[in-house]
Amino acid sequence: FFVCTHPVYTCRLFLPLVTRHGRGLLGWFGGTLEARVPGEDLAQWFADFAQLAAAPRVVFAAIAPYLAAKAEYQTGAVLAAVRGF
């Protein structure tokens, strides 16, 4: 398993490993999906995130219910809300 966190955009680095090689990915986010994403790449990033989230060996969680709900609204991906404290 690989791990990604903040900014969430760094999870995109693992897309080929997840989709082509079936590797696992754990993501735990304390920020929004669009943080540090160039504006012209945002729509593609949301599509890539949804693809990652749908992979069978990927688990994503947000640190707050608000962030989980926002990610679902933006991408359709359902994330758990798991507080770190």
mmCIF file of C-alpha atoms in Angstrom:
data_model
loop_
_atom_site.group_PDB
_atom_site.id
_atom_site.type_symbol
_atom_site.label_atom_id
_atom_site.label_comp_id
_atom_site.label_asym_id
_atom_site.label_seq_id
_atom_site.Cartn_x
_atom_site.Cartn_y
_atom_site.Cartn_z
ATOM 1 C CA PHE A 1 0.000 0.000 0.000
ATOM 2 C CA PHE A 2 1.007 3.558 -0.686
ATOM 3 C CA VAL A 3 -0.099 6.566 1.385
ATOM 4 C CA CYS A 4 -1.015 10.070 0.276
ATOM 5 C CA THR A 5 -2.265 13.011 2.297
ATOM 6 C CA HIS A 6 -2.091 16.808 1.886
ATOM 7 C CA PRO A 7 -2.275 18.260 -0.626
ATOM 8 C CA VAL A 8 -4.666 15.657 -1.970
ATOM 9 C CA TYR A 9 -3.399 16.394 -5.476
ATOM 10 C CA THR A 10 -0.258 14.360 -4.665
ATOM 11 C CA CYS A 11 -2.435 11.223 -4.790
ATOM 12 C CA ARG A 12 -2.497 11.671 -8.553
ATOM 13 C CA LEU A 13 1.103 10.449 -8.651
ATOM 14 C CA PHE A 14 -0.158 6.972 -7.748
ATOM 15 C CA LEU A 15 -2.825 6.769 -10.478
ATOM 16 C CA PRO A 16 -0.719 4.576 -12.814
ATOM 17 C CA LEU A 17 0.267 2.246 -9.970
ATOM 18 C CA VAL A 18 -3.362 1.816 -8.931
ATOM 19 C CA THR A 19 -4.911 1.489 -12.384
ATOM 20 C CA ARG A 20 -2.207 -0.458 -14.217
ATOM 21 C CA HIS A 21 -0.610 -2.479 -11.452
ATOM 22 C CA GLY A 22 -3.417 -2.938 -8.911
ATOM 23 C CA ARG A 23 -1.474 -1.389 -6.046
ATOM 24 C CA GLY A 24 -3.261 -0.199 -2.925
ATOM 25 C CA LEU A 25 -3.555 3.411 -1.813
ATOM 26 C CA LEU A 26 -4.623 4.949 1.477
ATOM 27 C CA GLY A 27 -5.458 8.646 1.491
ATOM 28 C CA TRP A 28 -6.333 10.705 4.553
ATOM 29 C CA PHE A 29 -7.104 14.340 3.846
ATOM 30 C CA GLY A 30 -7.204 17.444 5.973
ATOM 31 C CA GLY A 31 -7.695 19.838 3.077
ATOM 32 C CA THR A 32 -9.854 20.353 0.037
ATOM 33 C CA LEU A 33 -9.429 18.445 -3.227
ATOM 34 C CA GLU A 34 -8.689 21.576 -5.213
ATOM 35 C CA ALA A 35 -5.785 22.790 -3.015
ATOM 36 C CA ARG A 36 -2.638 23.348 -5.126
ATOM 37 C CA VAL A 37 -4.334 22.238 -8.364
ATOM 38 C CA PRO A 38 -3.782 24.541 -11.345
ATOM 39 C CA GLY A 39 -7.148 25.881 -12.510
ATOM 40 C CA GLU A 40 -6.856 24.406 -15.990
ATOM 41 C CA ASP A 41 -6.270 20.921 -14.495
ATOM 42 C CA LEU A 42 -9.153 20.916 -12.024
ATOM 43 C CA ALA A 43 -11.767 19.055 -14.102
ATOM 44 C CA GLN A 44 -9.272 16.330 -15.040
ATOM 45 C CA TRP A 45 -8.118 16.055 -11.435
ATOM 46 C CA PHE A 46 -11.700 15.526 -10.234
ATOM 47 C CA ALA A 47 -12.146 12.765 -12.853
ATOM 48 C CA ASP A 48 -8.843 11.169 -11.831
ATOM 49 C CA PHE A 49 -9.789 11.331 -8.158
ATOM 50 C CA ALA A 50 -13.122 9.640 -8.850
ATOM 51 C CA GLN A 51 -11.293 6.919 -10.790
ATOM 52 C CA LEU A 52 -8.872 6.391 -7.914
ATOM 53 C CA ALA A 53 -11.669 6.330 -5.340
ATOM 54 C CA ALA A 54 -13.533 3.664 -7.325
ATOM 55 C CA ALA A 55 -10.531 1.316 -7.394
ATOM 56 C CA PRO A 56 -10.991 -1.760 -5.184
ATOM 57 C CA ARG A 57 -7.705 -1.346 -3.298
ATOM 58 C CA VAL A 58 -8.091 2.364 -2.532
ATOM 59 C CA VAL A 59 -9.431 3.837 0.699
ATOM 60 C CA PHE A 60 -9.889 7.577 1.088
ATOM 61 C CA ALA A 61 -11.015 9.416 4.217
ATOM 62 C CA ALA A 62 -11.382 13.072 5.125
ATOM 63 C CA ILE A 63 -10.635 14.581 8.506
ATOM 64 C CA ALA A 64 -14.065 16.249 8.695
ATOM 65 C CA PRO A 65 -17.592 15.490 7.488
ATOM 66 C CA TYR A 66 -17.615 18.802 5.596
ATOM 67 C CA LEU A 67 -14.577 17.783 3.522
ATOM 68 C CA ALA A 68 -16.055 14.339 2.809
ATOM 69 C CA ALA A 69 -19.330 15.930 1.670
ATOM 70 C CA LYS A 70 -17.500 18.474 -0.494
ATOM 71 C CA ALA A 71 -15.445 15.723 -2.175
ATOM 72 C CA GLU A 72 -18.630 13.771 -2.899
ATOM 73 C CA TYR A 73 -20.264 16.839 -4.406
ATOM 74 C CA GLN A 74 -17.205 17.558 -6.577
ATOM 75 C CA THR A 75 -16.450 14.011 -7.754
ATOM 76 C CA GLY A 76 -19.258 11.665 -6.772
ATOM 77 C CA ALA A 77 -16.817 9.690 -4.589
ATOM 78 C CA VAL A 78 -18.060 8.810 -1.105
ATOM 79 C CA LEU A 79 -15.382 9.330 1.560
ATOM 80 C CA ALA A 80 -15.518 8.409 5.218
ATOM 81 C CA ALA A 81 -14.987 11.179 7.765
ATOM 82 C CA VAL A 82 -12.338 10.093 10.295
ATOM 83 C CA ARG A 83 -11.136 12.572 12.861
ATOM 84 C CA GLY A 84 -7.503 12.362 13.860
ATOM 85 C CA PHE A 85 -8.077 13.420 17.458
#
